[in-house]
Amino acid sequence: MSTSPAQPELVETLAQIVGDAHLYIGADRVAPFVTDWTRRFGGPCLAVVRPGGAGEIAEILRACAAAGVPVLPQGGNTGLVGGSVPAASGQQPPVIISLLRLTGLGAVDDLAGQVTVGAGATLGEVQRHAVAAGWRYGVDLAARDSATIGGTVATNAGGIHVIAHGMTRAQVVGIEVVLADGSVISHLSGMLKDNTGYDLAGLFCGSEGTLGIITAVRLKLHRPLGRTTVTLVGTASYADALALMSRAGVAAESSAPGSRLLAAEVIDAPSMDLVCAVADLNWPLAQRWPVVVLLEVVDGGDGSGLPLDETADAVVAFDAADQARLWAYRERQADAYGAAGIVHKLDVSAPLPKLAACADELMVLIGTLPDVTTFGIFGHLADGNMHVEIVGPAAADLRADLAVLECVASYGGSISAEHGVGRAKAADLHLCRSATEIAAMRAIKGALDPQGLMNPGVLFI
Ligand SMILES: Cc1cc2nc3c(=O)[nH]c(=O)nc-3n(C[C@H](O)[C@H](O)[C@H](O)COP(=O)(O)OP(=O)(O)OC[C@H]3O[C@@H](n4cnc5c(N)ncnc54)[C@H](O)[C@@H]3O)c2cc1C
């Protein structure tokens, strides 16, 4: 995948805006930006630019608009639906605007419990910045040291603490965005009470680079948690896993003041086997169970952990090192499947009362599909969020993807729980959004990006 030789005048203008050191052309220089984390998506770009701030981004967007060249905002390039890289073919190669130089971390506002950060700061940097000031940021996910705040806002990322704090949208109290015409929206005051019209910050959450370029975000922070315990429990089925989670939530909340579930994750047996083989881990439980549940509980300070049935096959971790050891079975899943081949990653959700039936049907269904060699489910149980991973079919073979998405839609679920629609699912949006909803979304897109130059091919086909 290389740059297009077209548009030399635009490239010259871009070099003047960002400086030669921050403009990349040529296959070797652009390589890390044009193929995604899954190795399934990617295509040519005109150039990669690394602007230093909103002013330069505004100039870049004006230049690209004048030349009629599309733009693609990119953060850490950890997105999993092909939205962070150019299309393989059929589209004009875009200018990739990397946000990785916008790493500013503002002072934490101790009264409001808020902070303003640059879009290119990584999630991990923001987490550590909040902790150093006596607070914590409510979003966490395994790609924390590469994913940027701008990317997590643009995808409305979920992660492992949604049960406690909600998704990224719930953390965003202000935003700065450069629009397609180079104008800038800057609404970073973070007022909790501000009913002055449309919630524009909320609109940009989950917009996947199709409406504008996020340059800074004002985030809500949370008080430190105190002590937590992590428990891995074996269960016979998804139905049992859900019942266990429900009992654990009630038990945690009634055991001590402040105690509650912080995370409830699920890993099925094929996914456990895979991560054990790839990451050289042992099965952590006495028996090999069909469905393993990971529960993290804020223990309210009494250190008692999760009240469990005496017969449960469980392992409990109280200190940080042991907890990280248990979390590894869940956090290393994406890498484990990646080691097995090109993964068709289907991030879906089902209503909790239907999740067990949906998961069971998916496993039977995938087992009947052609060319599938490895498959399994792990995910965020409390959110009804299943990461269905399928290895075997060629990258461009969409039969397995469609079968999974149609199955989930038949249960009233969502074809994208937290990764977004990207290019991967743009053709399938109608499975869980009505024609009226899609028309309304297109109208918003048309109003903010009349030339259709902001990340075309993402979200809509
Ligand atoms: C190992 C692993 C684990 C993961 N776990 C989770 C998880 O638990 N939950 C979850 O939700 N996701 C998860 N993800 C997916 C990914 O980390 C998230 O989607 C993340 O939010 C992407 O951030 P990024 O900076 O890498 O964005 P990118 O991949 O660079 O971009 C993603 C999308 O956002 C747009 N975008 C990026 N920055 C901006 C900006 N500043 N302005 C406008 N648009 C922008 C891009 O155009 C693209 O459409 C995981 C990924 C990996 C590799």
mmCIF file of C-alpha atoms in Angstrom, residues 61 64-73 92 94-95 180 209-210 445 449-456:
data_model
loop_
_atom_site.group_PDB
_atom_site.id
_atom_site.type_symbol
_atom_site.label_atom_id
_atom_site.label_comp_id
_atom_site.label_asym_id
_atom_site.label_seq_id
_atom_site.Cartn_x
_atom_site.Cartn_y
_atom_site.Cartn_z
ATOM 1 C CA LEU A 61 -9.106 20.849 6.167
ATOM 2 C CA CYS A 64 -8.257 19.523 1.351
ATOM 3 C CA ALA A 65 -11.754 20.966 0.841
ATOM 4 C CA ALA A 66 -10.437 23.311 -1.840
ATOM 5 C CA ALA A 67 -8.711 20.370 -3.597
ATOM 6 C CA GLY A 68 -11.723 18.048 -3.127
ATOM 7 C CA VAL A 69 -9.533 15.471 -1.341
ATOM 8 C CA PRO A 70 -10.966 13.350 1.496
ATOM 9 C CA VAL A 71 -9.435 13.311 4.981
ATOM 10 C CA LEU A 72 -9.170 10.538 7.532
ATOM 11 C CA PRO A 73 -8.507 11.377 11.201
ATOM 12 C CA GLN A 92 -9.927 8.530 -3.710
ATOM 13 C CA PRO A 94 -7.326 10.413 1.585
ATOM 14 C CA VAL A 95 -4.958 12.590 3.541
ATOM 15 C CA ALA A 180 -14.859 20.000 7.469
ATOM 16 C CA GLY A 209 -14.274 10.720 12.021
ATOM 17 C CA THR A 210 -17.231 11.357 9.720
ATOM 18 C CA LYS A 445 -23.589 14.243 7.993
ATOM 19 C CA ASP A 449 -19.764 17.730 5.723
ATOM 20 C CA PRO A 450 -21.562 18.821 2.523
ATOM 21 C CA GLN A 451 -18.688 17.730 0.255
ATOM 22 C CA GLY A 452 -18.610 14.262 1.869
ATOM 23 C CA LEU A 453 -14.865 14.485 2.507
ATOM 24 C CA MET A 454 -14.749 13.390 6.183
ATOM 25 C CA ASN A 455 -13.756 9.704 6.303
ATOM 26 C CA PRO A 456 -15.976 8.620 3.375
#
